[in-house]
Amino acid sequence: MTAYAKRSILYWLLLGPFAIVALFPYAVMLSTAVKPGDEIFVFPPTWVPSRLAFENFVEMWTATGFGQALLNSVLISLAGTIISLLVAIPAAYAMARLRWHGQGIYRQFLLVTQMLSPIVLVIGIFRLMAAMGLVDSQWALILGYAAFNLAFATWMMSSYFKTIPKEIEEAAWIDGATRFQSLMRVFLPMALPALAVTAIFTFINCWNEFVLALTILRSNEKYTLTLQIFTLVGGAYKINWHHVMAATFAATVPVAVVFALMQRALVKGLSLGSVK
């Protein structure tokens, strides 16, 4: 047995228990989602249902307005991600290429903002949105999500922009390109993997957010998926756990699809910048 094979076996033995613990909630979720309702609380509990109750997904979809909530989450998350990236890209370019007084302090300020939880700022954000007349408006969530992810996106993109040789940009200037043209035609094509990574994490942050959505939204037809699933548990006298788990499983599918489609760009983007 080679040394590489021994290390692989050792890593599997060390990481296997952690993987089991991490995947256990998903196994419970999937098992409950496809169980008939009368088999969920049987004792002793069973993992494998007597039959696959796919009607749980149909009943959940029609009874809870899941389709509208899914559409709301997709639109809000996409809009928040796009606005955040549109602002973060020029800001990241400025941090990577321009020099000004207090730049180091500003970079540290961006890091500090990532230490604040949205729940700490939720009262101030609500008062701001109320003053702007955006309570119970999906635009309030879009602007809030874009603002919350702006510092992360700027930091990620600026770190990668610094790895692009300045000589490439200077060559574009010699050919008559402006800074904006060099950003669009030189930086962004070379930074597509890093841009993909930033977009994925920003989208996931918007998709999973709950506190701000709970504070801002009032109308059921404007609910995001996190709020819609919460109503199945927090606002019901009787909890149909097979519907809750079916909704939770369905809510993870779009994120899984995004990861599957952009997996190669994600891995490449995470490794870029490690070797200059």
Short mmCIF file of N, CA and C in Angstrom, two decimals, residues 4-180:
data_model
loop_
_atom_site.label_atom_id
_atom_site.label_comp_id
_atom_site.label_asym_id
_atom_site.label_seq_id
_atom_site.Cartn_x
_atom_site.Cartn_y
_atom_site.Cartn_z
N TYR A 4 0.34 7.42 -0.29
CA TYR A 4 -0.85 8.21 -0.63
C TYR A 4 -2.12 7.49 -0.22
N ALA A 5 -2.17 6.17 -0.47
CA ALA A 5 -3.36 5.39 -0.10
C ALA A 5 -3.53 5.36 1.42
N LYS A 6 -2.43 5.25 2.15
CA LYS A 6 -2.52 5.25 3.61
C LYS A 6 -3.05 6.58 4.14
N ARG A 7 -2.57 7.67 3.55
CA ARG A 7 -3.06 8.99 3.98
C ARG A 7 -4.55 9.15 3.66
N SER A 8 -4.96 8.64 2.50
CA SER A 8 -6.37 8.76 2.13
C SER A 8 -7.26 8.00 3.11
N ILE A 9 -6.83 6.78 3.47
CA ILE A 9 -7.61 5.99 4.43
C ILE A 9 -7.66 6.69 5.78
N LEU A 10 -6.53 7.26 6.20
CA LEU A 10 -6.48 7.96 7.48
C LEU A 10 -7.41 9.17 7.47
N TYR A 11 -7.40 9.92 6.36
CA TYR A 11 -8.28 11.09 6.26
C TYR A 11 -9.75 10.68 6.31
N TRP A 12 -10.09 9.59 5.62
CA TRP A 12 -11.47 9.12 5.63
C TRP A 12 -11.90 8.70 7.03
N LEU A 13 -10.99 8.03 7.75
CA LEU A 13 -11.32 7.60 9.10
C LEU A 13 -11.50 8.79 10.04
N LEU A 14 -10.70 9.83 9.84
CA LEU A 14 -10.81 11.00 10.71
C LEU A 14 -12.02 11.87 10.37
N LEU A 15 -12.30 12.02 9.07
CA LEU A 15 -13.37 12.92 8.64
C LEU A 15 -14.71 12.22 8.53
N GLY A 16 -14.71 10.88 8.48
CA GLY A 16 -15.96 10.15 8.33
C GLY A 16 -16.99 10.46 9.41
N PRO A 17 -16.62 10.41 10.69
CA PRO A 17 -17.61 10.73 11.74
C PRO A 17 -18.17 12.14 11.62
N PHE A 18 -17.33 13.11 11.24
CA PHE A 18 -17.83 14.48 11.07
C PHE A 18 -18.81 14.56 9.90
N ALA A 19 -18.51 13.82 8.82
CA ALA A 19 -19.42 13.82 7.67
C ALA A 19 -20.76 13.20 8.05
N ILE A 20 -20.75 12.15 8.86
CA ILE A 20 -21.99 11.51 9.28
C ILE A 20 -22.84 12.46 10.12
N VAL A 21 -22.18 13.17 11.05
CA VAL A 21 -22.90 14.12 11.89
C VAL A 21 -23.49 15.25 11.05
N ALA A 22 -22.73 15.72 10.05
CA ALA A 22 -23.20 16.83 9.21
C ALA A 22 -24.36 16.40 8.32
N LEU A 23 -24.34 15.16 7.83
CA LEU A 23 -25.37 14.69 6.90
C LEU A 23 -26.59 14.11 7.59
N PHE A 24 -26.49 13.86 8.90
CA PHE A 24 -27.60 13.23 9.61
C PHE A 24 -28.89 14.05 9.53
N PRO A 25 -28.87 15.38 9.74
CA PRO A 25 -30.13 16.13 9.63
C PRO A 25 -30.76 16.04 8.24
N TYR A 26 -29.93 15.98 7.20
CA TYR A 26 -30.47 15.86 5.85
C TYR A 26 -31.11 14.49 5.63
N ALA A 27 -30.52 13.47 6.23
CA ALA A 27 -31.12 12.14 6.13
C ALA A 27 -32.48 12.10 6.81
N VAL A 28 -32.58 12.72 7.98
CA VAL A 28 -33.87 12.80 8.68
C VAL A 28 -34.88 13.58 7.85
N MET A 29 -34.43 14.68 7.26
CA MET A 29 -35.32 15.52 6.46
C MET A 29 -35.87 14.74 5.27
N LEU A 30 -35.01 14.04 4.54
CA LEU A 30 -35.46 13.31 3.36
C LEU A 30 -36.35 12.14 3.75
N SER A 31 -36.00 11.43 4.82
CA SER A 31 -36.80 10.30 5.26
C SER A 31 -38.20 10.75 5.68
N THR A 32 -38.28 11.86 6.40
CA THR A 32 -39.58 12.36 6.84
C THR A 32 -40.40 12.90 5.68
N ALA A 33 -39.71 13.51 4.70
CA ALA A 33 -40.42 14.12 3.57
C ALA A 33 -41.17 13.10 2.73
N VAL A 34 -40.67 11.86 2.68
CA VAL A 34 -41.30 10.85 1.82
C VAL A 34 -42.07 9.81 2.61
N LYS A 35 -42.30 10.07 3.91
CA LYS A 35 -43.08 9.15 4.73
C LYS A 35 -44.55 9.53 4.72
N PRO A 36 -45.44 8.55 4.78
CA PRO A 36 -46.85 8.87 5.04
C PRO A 36 -47.00 9.53 6.41
N GLY A 37 -47.99 10.36 6.58
CA GLY A 37 -48.15 11.12 7.82
C GLY A 37 -48.30 10.26 9.05
N ASP A 38 -48.90 9.05 8.92
CA ASP A 38 -49.13 8.22 10.10
C ASP A 38 -47.90 7.40 10.49
N GLU A 39 -46.80 7.53 9.77
CA GLU A 39 -45.58 6.78 10.10
C GLU A 39 -44.49 7.65 10.71
N ILE A 40 -44.77 8.93 10.88
CA ILE A 40 -43.71 9.84 11.35
C ILE A 40 -43.42 9.64 12.83
N PHE A 41 -44.47 9.46 13.65
CA PHE A 41 -44.28 9.38 15.10
C PHE A 41 -44.47 7.96 15.63
N VAL A 42 -44.25 6.96 14.82
CA VAL A 42 -44.36 5.58 15.30
C VAL A 42 -43.15 5.28 16.19
N PHE A 43 -43.35 4.35 17.10
CA PHE A 43 -42.27 3.92 17.98
C PHE A 43 -42.19 2.39 17.95
N PRO A 44 -41.00 1.86 17.73
CA PRO A 44 -39.73 2.55 17.48
C PRO A 44 -39.70 3.21 16.11
N PRO A 45 -38.95 4.32 15.97
CA PRO A 45 -38.91 5.05 14.70
C PRO A 45 -38.27 4.21 13.60
N THR A 46 -38.69 4.44 12.39
CA THR A 46 -38.16 3.73 11.24
C THR A 46 -37.56 4.72 10.25
N TRP A 47 -36.50 4.29 9.58
CA TRP A 47 -35.87 5.13 8.57
C TRP A 47 -36.52 4.96 7.21
N VAL A 48 -36.86 3.73 6.89
CA VAL A 48 -37.39 3.43 5.56
C VAL A 48 -38.92 3.38 5.64
N PRO A 49 -39.63 4.23 4.88
CA PRO A 49 -41.09 4.21 4.93
C PRO A 49 -41.66 2.99 4.23
N SER A 50 -42.90 2.65 4.56
CA SER A 50 -43.54 1.51 3.91
C SER A 50 -43.78 1.78 2.44
N ARG A 51 -43.94 3.04 2.09
CA ARG A 51 -44.05 3.44 0.69
C ARG A 51 -43.56 4.88 0.57
N LEU A 52 -43.19 5.26 -0.65
CA LEU A 52 -42.71 6.61 -0.89
C LEU A 52 -43.91 7.53 -1.13
N ALA A 53 -44.18 8.40 -0.18
CA ALA A 53 -45.36 9.27 -0.24
C ALA A 53 -45.00 10.57 -0.94
N PHE A 54 -44.86 10.50 -2.28
CA PHE A 54 -44.53 11.71 -3.04
C PHE A 54 -45.68 12.71 -3.06
N GLU A 55 -46.86 12.25 -2.64
CA GLU A 55 -47.97 13.19 -2.58
C GLU A 55 -47.76 14.27 -1.52
N ASN A 56 -46.81 14.03 -0.60
CA ASN A 56 -46.50 15.06 0.40
C ASN A 56 -46.05 16.35 -0.29
N PHE A 57 -45.27 16.23 -1.35
CA PHE A 57 -44.78 17.41 -2.06
C PHE A 57 -45.93 18.12 -2.77
N VAL A 58 -46.84 17.35 -3.36
CA VAL A 58 -47.98 17.95 -4.07
C VAL A 58 -48.89 18.67 -3.08
N GLU A 59 -49.19 18.01 -1.96
CA GLU A 59 -50.06 18.63 -0.96
C GLU A 59 -49.41 19.88 -0.36
N MET A 60 -48.12 19.78 -0.09
CA MET A 60 -47.41 20.93 0.47
C MET A 60 -47.42 22.10 -0.52
N TRP A 61 -47.21 21.82 -1.79
CA TRP A 61 -47.12 22.87 -2.81
C TRP A 61 -48.46 23.61 -2.95
N THR A 62 -49.55 22.87 -2.95
CA THR A 62 -50.87 23.48 -3.15
C THR A 62 -51.41 24.12 -1.88
N ALA A 63 -51.07 23.56 -0.72
CA ALA A 63 -51.66 24.04 0.53
C ALA A 63 -50.95 25.24 1.12
N THR A 64 -49.68 25.44 0.78
CA THR A 64 -48.89 26.49 1.44
C THR A 64 -48.52 27.65 0.53
N GLY A 65 -48.87 27.61 -0.74
CA GLY A 65 -48.43 28.67 -1.65
C GLY A 65 -46.94 28.64 -1.87
N PHE A 66 -46.37 27.44 -1.93
CA PHE A 66 -44.92 27.28 -2.03
C PHE A 66 -44.39 27.86 -3.34
N GLY A 67 -45.15 27.71 -4.42
CA GLY A 67 -44.67 28.18 -5.71
C GLY A 67 -44.42 29.68 -5.73
N GLN A 68 -45.32 30.47 -5.16
CA GLN A 68 -45.15 31.92 -5.12
C GLN A 68 -43.96 32.30 -4.25
N ALA A 69 -43.82 31.60 -3.11
CA ALA A 69 -42.68 31.89 -2.23
C ALA A 69 -41.36 31.54 -2.91
N LEU A 70 -41.36 30.45 -3.68
CA LEU A 70 -40.15 30.06 -4.42
C LEU A 70 -39.79 31.13 -5.44
N LEU A 71 -40.78 31.62 -6.17
CA LEU A 71 -40.52 32.67 -7.15
C LEU A 71 -40.02 33.94 -6.48
N ASN A 72 -40.61 34.29 -5.34
CA ASN A 72 -40.17 35.48 -4.62
C ASN A 72 -38.71 35.36 -4.18
N SER A 73 -38.34 34.20 -3.65
CA SER A 73 -36.96 34.00 -3.19
C SER A 73 -35.98 34.07 -4.35
N VAL A 74 -36.34 33.48 -5.48
CA VAL A 74 -35.44 33.50 -6.65
C VAL A 74 -35.24 34.93 -7.12
N LEU A 75 -36.33 35.69 -7.28
CA LEU A 75 -36.22 37.05 -7.78
C LEU A 75 -35.46 37.96 -6.81
N ILE A 76 -35.79 37.86 -5.51
CA ILE A 76 -35.14 38.71 -4.52
C ILE A 76 -33.66 38.37 -4.40
N SER A 77 -33.32 37.09 -4.38
CA SER A 77 -31.92 36.69 -4.24
C SER A 77 -31.11 37.09 -5.47
N LEU A 78 -31.68 36.89 -6.66
CA LEU A 78 -30.97 37.28 -7.88
C LEU A 78 -30.78 38.79 -7.94
N ALA A 79 -31.83 39.54 -7.63
CA ALA A 79 -31.72 41.00 -7.68
C ALA A 79 -30.72 41.52 -6.65
N GLY A 80 -30.76 40.98 -5.43
CA GLY A 80 -29.81 41.39 -4.40
C GLY A 80 -28.38 41.06 -4.79
N THR A 81 -28.17 39.89 -5.40
CA THR A 81 -26.83 39.50 -5.84
C THR A 81 -26.32 40.41 -6.94
N ILE A 82 -27.16 40.70 -7.93
CA ILE A 82 -26.74 41.54 -9.06
C ILE A 82 -26.40 42.95 -8.60
N ILE A 83 -27.25 43.54 -7.76
CA ILE A 83 -26.98 44.91 -7.29
C ILE A 83 -25.71 44.93 -6.45
N SER A 84 -25.53 43.94 -5.60
CA SER A 84 -24.32 43.89 -4.77
C SER A 84 -23.07 43.80 -5.62
N LEU A 85 -23.08 42.97 -6.67
CA LEU A 85 -21.92 42.82 -7.52
C LEU A 85 -21.67 44.07 -8.36
N LEU A 86 -22.74 44.71 -8.83
CA LEU A 86 -22.56 45.92 -9.64
C LEU A 86 -21.86 47.02 -8.85
N VAL A 87 -22.12 47.11 -7.55
CA VAL A 87 -21.46 48.11 -6.72
C VAL A 87 -20.09 47.61 -6.26
N ALA A 88 -19.97 46.31 -5.99
CA ALA A 88 -18.73 45.77 -5.43
C ALA A 88 -17.60 45.74 -6.45
N ILE A 89 -17.90 45.53 -7.72
CA ILE A 89 -16.84 45.40 -8.73
C ILE A 89 -16.03 46.69 -8.86
N PRO A 90 -16.65 47.85 -9.10
CA PRO A 90 -15.82 49.07 -9.15
C PRO A 90 -15.17 49.41 -7.81
N ALA A 91 -15.86 49.11 -6.70
CA ALA A 91 -15.25 49.36 -5.39
C ALA A 91 -14.03 48.48 -5.18
N ALA A 92 -14.12 47.22 -5.60
CA ALA A 92 -12.98 46.31 -5.47
C ALA A 92 -11.82 46.75 -6.36
N TYR A 93 -12.14 47.23 -7.56
CA TYR A 93 -11.09 47.72 -8.45
C TYR A 93 -10.38 48.92 -7.83
N ALA A 94 -11.15 49.82 -7.21
CA ALA A 94 -10.54 50.98 -6.58
C ALA A 94 -9.64 50.57 -5.42
N MET A 95 -10.07 49.60 -4.64
CA MET A 95 -9.25 49.13 -3.53
C MET A 95 -7.98 48.43 -4.00
N ALA A 96 -8.06 47.76 -5.14
CA ALA A 96 -6.92 46.99 -5.63
C ALA A 96 -5.91 47.84 -6.39
N ARG A 97 -6.36 48.89 -7.07
CA ARG A 97 -5.47 49.63 -7.95
C ARG A 97 -5.22 51.07 -7.52
N LEU A 98 -6.14 51.71 -6.84
CA LEU A 98 -5.96 53.11 -6.45
C LEU A 98 -5.42 53.18 -5.03
N ARG A 99 -4.79 54.29 -4.74
CA ARG A 99 -4.25 54.51 -3.40
C ARG A 99 -4.78 55.83 -2.87
N TRP A 100 -5.29 55.83 -1.65
CA TRP A 100 -5.79 57.05 -1.03
C TRP A 100 -5.54 56.98 0.47
N HIS A 101 -5.62 58.13 1.11
CA HIS A 101 -5.37 58.22 2.54
C HIS A 101 -6.48 57.50 3.31
N GLY A 102 -6.09 56.63 4.21
CA GLY A 102 -7.05 55.89 5.01
C GLY A 102 -7.54 54.62 4.38
N GLN A 103 -6.87 54.15 3.31
CA GLN A 103 -7.33 52.95 2.64
C GLN A 103 -7.24 51.72 3.55
N GLY A 104 -6.17 51.64 4.36
CA GLY A 104 -6.03 50.51 5.27
C GLY A 104 -7.13 50.48 6.31
N ILE A 105 -7.48 51.65 6.83
CA ILE A 105 -8.57 51.73 7.82
C ILE A 105 -9.89 51.31 7.18
N TYR A 106 -10.10 51.70 5.92
CA TYR A 106 -11.34 51.34 5.23
C TYR A 106 -11.43 49.83 5.03
N ARG A 107 -10.31 49.19 4.70
CA ARG A 107 -10.31 47.73 4.54
C ARG A 107 -10.64 47.05 5.86
N GLN A 108 -10.10 47.56 6.96
CA GLN A 108 -10.43 46.99 8.26
C GLN A 108 -11.90 47.22 8.61
N PHE A 109 -12.43 48.37 8.20
CA PHE A 109 -13.83 48.67 8.44
C PHE A 109 -14.72 47.65 7.72
N LEU A 110 -14.35 47.26 6.51
CA LEU A 110 -15.12 46.25 5.79
C LEU A 110 -15.14 44.93 6.55
N LEU A 111 -14.01 44.57 7.14
CA LEU A 111 -13.96 43.34 7.93
C LEU A 111 -14.83 43.43 9.17
N VAL A 112 -14.81 44.58 9.82
CA VAL A 112 -15.60 44.75 11.04
C VAL A 112 -17.08 44.62 10.74
N THR A 113 -17.52 45.13 9.59
CA THR A 113 -18.94 45.05 9.25
C THR A 113 -19.41 43.61 9.11
N GLN A 114 -18.49 42.70 8.76
CA GLN A 114 -18.87 41.30 8.63
C GLN A 114 -19.06 40.62 9.97
N MET A 115 -18.63 41.26 11.04
CA MET A 115 -18.80 40.70 12.37
C MET A 115 -20.16 41.03 12.97
N LEU A 116 -20.90 41.92 12.35
CA LEU A 116 -22.20 42.33 12.87
C LEU A 116 -23.28 41.45 12.29
N SER A 117 -24.10 40.90 13.17
CA SER A 117 -25.23 40.10 12.72
C SER A 117 -26.37 41.01 12.29
N PRO A 118 -27.14 40.61 11.27
CA PRO A 118 -28.28 41.45 10.86
C PRO A 118 -29.27 41.73 11.98
N ILE A 119 -29.38 40.81 12.94
CA ILE A 119 -30.35 41.00 14.02
C ILE A 119 -29.97 42.19 14.90
N VAL A 120 -28.68 42.54 14.93
CA VAL A 120 -28.24 43.70 15.71
C VAL A 120 -28.72 45.00 15.06
N LEU A 121 -28.84 44.99 13.73
CA LEU A 121 -29.18 46.21 13.00
C LEU A 121 -30.63 46.25 12.56
N VAL A 122 -31.41 45.23 12.93
CA VAL A 122 -32.73 45.10 12.33
C VAL A 122 -33.66 46.25 12.72
N ILE A 123 -33.55 46.78 13.94
CA ILE A 123 -34.41 47.89 14.35
C ILE A 123 -34.10 49.14 13.53
N GLY A 124 -32.82 49.44 13.39
CA GLY A 124 -32.44 50.60 12.59
C GLY A 124 -32.85 50.45 11.13
N ILE A 125 -32.69 49.24 10.60
CA ILE A 125 -33.08 49.01 9.20
C ILE A 125 -34.59 49.16 9.05
N PHE A 126 -35.35 48.65 10.01
CA PHE A 126 -36.80 48.78 9.91
C PHE A 126 -37.22 50.24 9.94
N ARG A 127 -36.62 51.04 10.81
CA ARG A 127 -36.98 52.45 10.88
C ARG A 127 -36.60 53.17 9.59
N LEU A 128 -35.46 52.78 9.01
CA LEU A 128 -35.05 53.37 7.74
C LEU A 128 -36.03 53.02 6.63
N MET A 129 -36.41 51.74 6.55
CA MET A 129 -37.36 51.32 5.51
C MET A 129 -38.74 51.95 5.73
N ALA A 130 -39.13 52.11 6.99
CA ALA A 130 -40.42 52.76 7.26
C ALA A 130 -40.40 54.21 6.82
N ALA A 131 -39.27 54.90 7.05
CA ALA A 131 -39.16 56.29 6.61
C ALA A 131 -39.18 56.40 5.09
N MET A 132 -38.71 55.38 4.41
CA MET A 132 -38.70 55.38 2.95
C MET A 132 -39.99 54.82 2.37
N GLY A 133 -40.91 54.36 3.23
CA GLY A 133 -42.16 53.80 2.75
C GLY A 133 -42.00 52.44 2.11
N LEU A 134 -41.02 51.65 2.55
CA LEU A 134 -40.74 50.36 1.92
C LEU A 134 -41.10 49.18 2.81
N VAL A 135 -41.83 49.40 3.90
CA VAL A 135 -42.28 48.28 4.72
C VAL A 135 -43.27 47.44 3.91
N ASP A 136 -43.14 46.14 4.01
CA ASP A 136 -43.93 45.19 3.23
C ASP A 136 -43.66 45.32 1.73
N SER A 137 -42.43 45.70 1.40
CA SER A 137 -42.01 45.80 0.01
C SER A 137 -40.82 44.88 -0.22
N GLN A 138 -40.85 44.15 -1.31
CA GLN A 138 -39.73 43.27 -1.62
C GLN A 138 -38.48 44.05 -1.98
N TRP A 139 -38.65 45.31 -2.43
CA TRP A 139 -37.48 46.13 -2.71
C TRP A 139 -36.68 46.42 -1.44
N ALA A 140 -37.35 46.46 -0.31
CA ALA A 140 -36.63 46.65 0.94
C ALA A 140 -35.68 45.48 1.20
N LEU A 141 -36.13 44.27 0.93
CA LEU A 141 -35.26 43.10 1.09
C LEU A 141 -34.12 43.13 0.08
N ILE A 142 -34.43 43.48 -1.16
CA ILE A 142 -33.39 43.50 -2.19
C ILE A 142 -32.28 44.48 -1.82
N LEU A 143 -32.66 45.70 -1.42
CA LEU A 143 -31.66 46.70 -1.04
C LEU A 143 -30.93 46.28 0.23
N GLY A 144 -31.65 45.70 1.19
CA GLY A 144 -31.01 45.25 2.42
C GLY A 144 -30.03 44.13 2.18
N TYR A 145 -30.41 43.15 1.36
CA TYR A 145 -29.51 42.04 1.06
C TYR A 145 -28.27 42.52 0.30
N ALA A 146 -28.48 43.43 -0.65
CA ALA A 146 -27.34 43.96 -1.40
C ALA A 146 -26.37 44.68 -0.47
N ALA A 147 -26.91 45.46 0.47
CA ALA A 147 -26.06 46.19 1.40
C ALA A 147 -25.31 45.26 2.34
N PHE A 148 -25.99 44.23 2.85
CA PHE A 148 -25.35 43.30 3.78
C PHE A 148 -24.21 42.52 3.13
N ASN A 149 -24.33 42.22 1.85
CA ASN A 149 -23.32 41.41 1.16
C ASN A 149 -22.28 42.24 0.43
N LEU A 150 -22.44 43.56 0.47
CA LEU A 150 -21.54 44.42 -0.30
C LEU A 150 -20.11 44.34 0.21
N ALA A 151 -19.91 44.37 1.52
CA ALA A 151 -18.56 44.33 2.07
C ALA A 151 -17.87 43.01 1.74
N PHE A 152 -18.60 41.90 1.86
CA PHE A 152 -18.03 40.60 1.53
C PHE A 152 -17.64 40.53 0.07
N ALA A 153 -18.54 40.97 -0.82
CA ALA A 153 -18.25 40.91 -2.25
C ALA A 153 -17.07 41.81 -2.61
N THR A 154 -17.00 42.99 -2.01
CA THR A 154 -15.89 43.91 -2.30
C THR A 154 -14.57 43.32 -1.86
N TRP A 155 -14.54 42.73 -0.68
CA TRP A 155 -13.31 42.14 -0.16
C TRP A 155 -12.86 40.97 -1.02
N MET A 156 -13.79 40.11 -1.40
CA MET A 156 -13.44 38.95 -2.23
C MET A 156 -12.88 39.38 -3.58
N MET A 157 -13.56 40.31 -4.25
CA MET A 157 -13.12 40.73 -5.57
C MET A 157 -11.82 41.51 -5.52
N SER A 158 -11.64 42.37 -4.53
CA SER A 158 -10.40 43.15 -4.46
C SER A 158 -9.20 42.25 -4.20
N SER A 159 -9.39 41.20 -3.40
CA SER A 159 -8.28 40.27 -3.14
C SER A 159 -7.83 39.59 -4.42
N TYR A 160 -8.77 39.28 -5.30
CA TYR A 160 -8.37 38.64 -6.55
C TYR A 160 -7.84 39.65 -7.55
N PHE A 161 -8.41 40.84 -7.60
CA PHE A 161 -7.91 41.86 -8.53
C PHE A 161 -6.43 42.16 -8.29
N LYS A 162 -6.00 42.06 -7.04
CA LYS A 162 -4.60 42.33 -6.73
C LYS A 162 -3.67 41.30 -7.34
N THR A 163 -4.16 40.10 -7.64
CA THR A 163 -3.31 39.06 -8.23
C THR A 163 -3.15 39.23 -9.73
N ILE A 164 -3.94 40.11 -10.36
CA ILE A 164 -3.81 40.34 -11.80
C ILE A 164 -2.63 41.27 -12.03
N PRO A 165 -1.66 40.88 -12.85
CA PRO A 165 -0.47 41.73 -13.06
C PRO A 165 -0.85 43.11 -13.60
N LYS A 166 -0.25 44.12 -13.05
CA LYS A 166 -0.55 45.48 -13.48
C LYS A 166 -0.07 45.74 -14.90
N GLU A 167 0.93 44.96 -15.35
CA GLU A 167 1.44 45.15 -16.70
C GLU A 167 0.36 44.91 -17.76
N ILE A 168 -0.57 43.98 -17.47
CA ILE A 168 -1.65 43.73 -18.42
C ILE A 168 -2.53 44.96 -18.55
N GLU A 169 -2.83 45.58 -17.44
CA GLU A 169 -3.65 46.79 -17.46
C GLU A 169 -2.91 47.93 -18.14
N GLU A 170 -1.60 48.06 -17.89
CA GLU A 170 -0.83 49.13 -18.52
C GLU A 170 -0.76 48.93 -20.03
N ALA A 171 -0.72 47.68 -20.46
CA ALA A 171 -0.74 47.42 -21.91
C ALA A 171 -2.05 47.88 -22.53
N ALA A 172 -3.15 47.71 -21.80
CA ALA A 172 -4.44 48.20 -22.29
C ALA A 172 -4.46 49.72 -22.34
N TRP A 173 -3.82 50.37 -21.38
CA TRP A 173 -3.76 51.83 -21.40
C TRP A 173 -2.97 52.33 -22.61
N ILE A 174 -1.88 51.63 -22.91
CA ILE A 174 -1.07 52.03 -24.07
C ILE A 174 -1.89 51.95 -25.35
N ASP A 175 -2.80 50.97 -25.40
CA ASP A 175 -3.67 50.83 -26.57
C ASP A 175 -4.83 51.83 -26.57
N GLY A 176 -4.88 52.69 -25.56
CA GLY A 176 -5.89 53.74 -25.54
C GLY A 176 -7.09 53.45 -24.66
N ALA A 177 -7.07 52.41 -23.87
CA ALA A 177 -8.21 52.07 -23.02
C ALA A 177 -8.23 52.96 -21.78
N THR A 178 -9.41 53.30 -21.34
CA THR A 178 -9.58 54.03 -20.09
C THR A 178 -9.59 53.03 -18.93
N ARG A 179 -9.66 53.56 -17.71
CA ARG A 179 -9.73 52.65 -16.56
C ARG A 179 -10.99 51.82 -16.60
N PHE A 180 -12.11 52.44 -16.98
CA PHE A 180 -13.36 51.68 -17.06
C PHE A 180 -13.28 50.60 -18.12
#
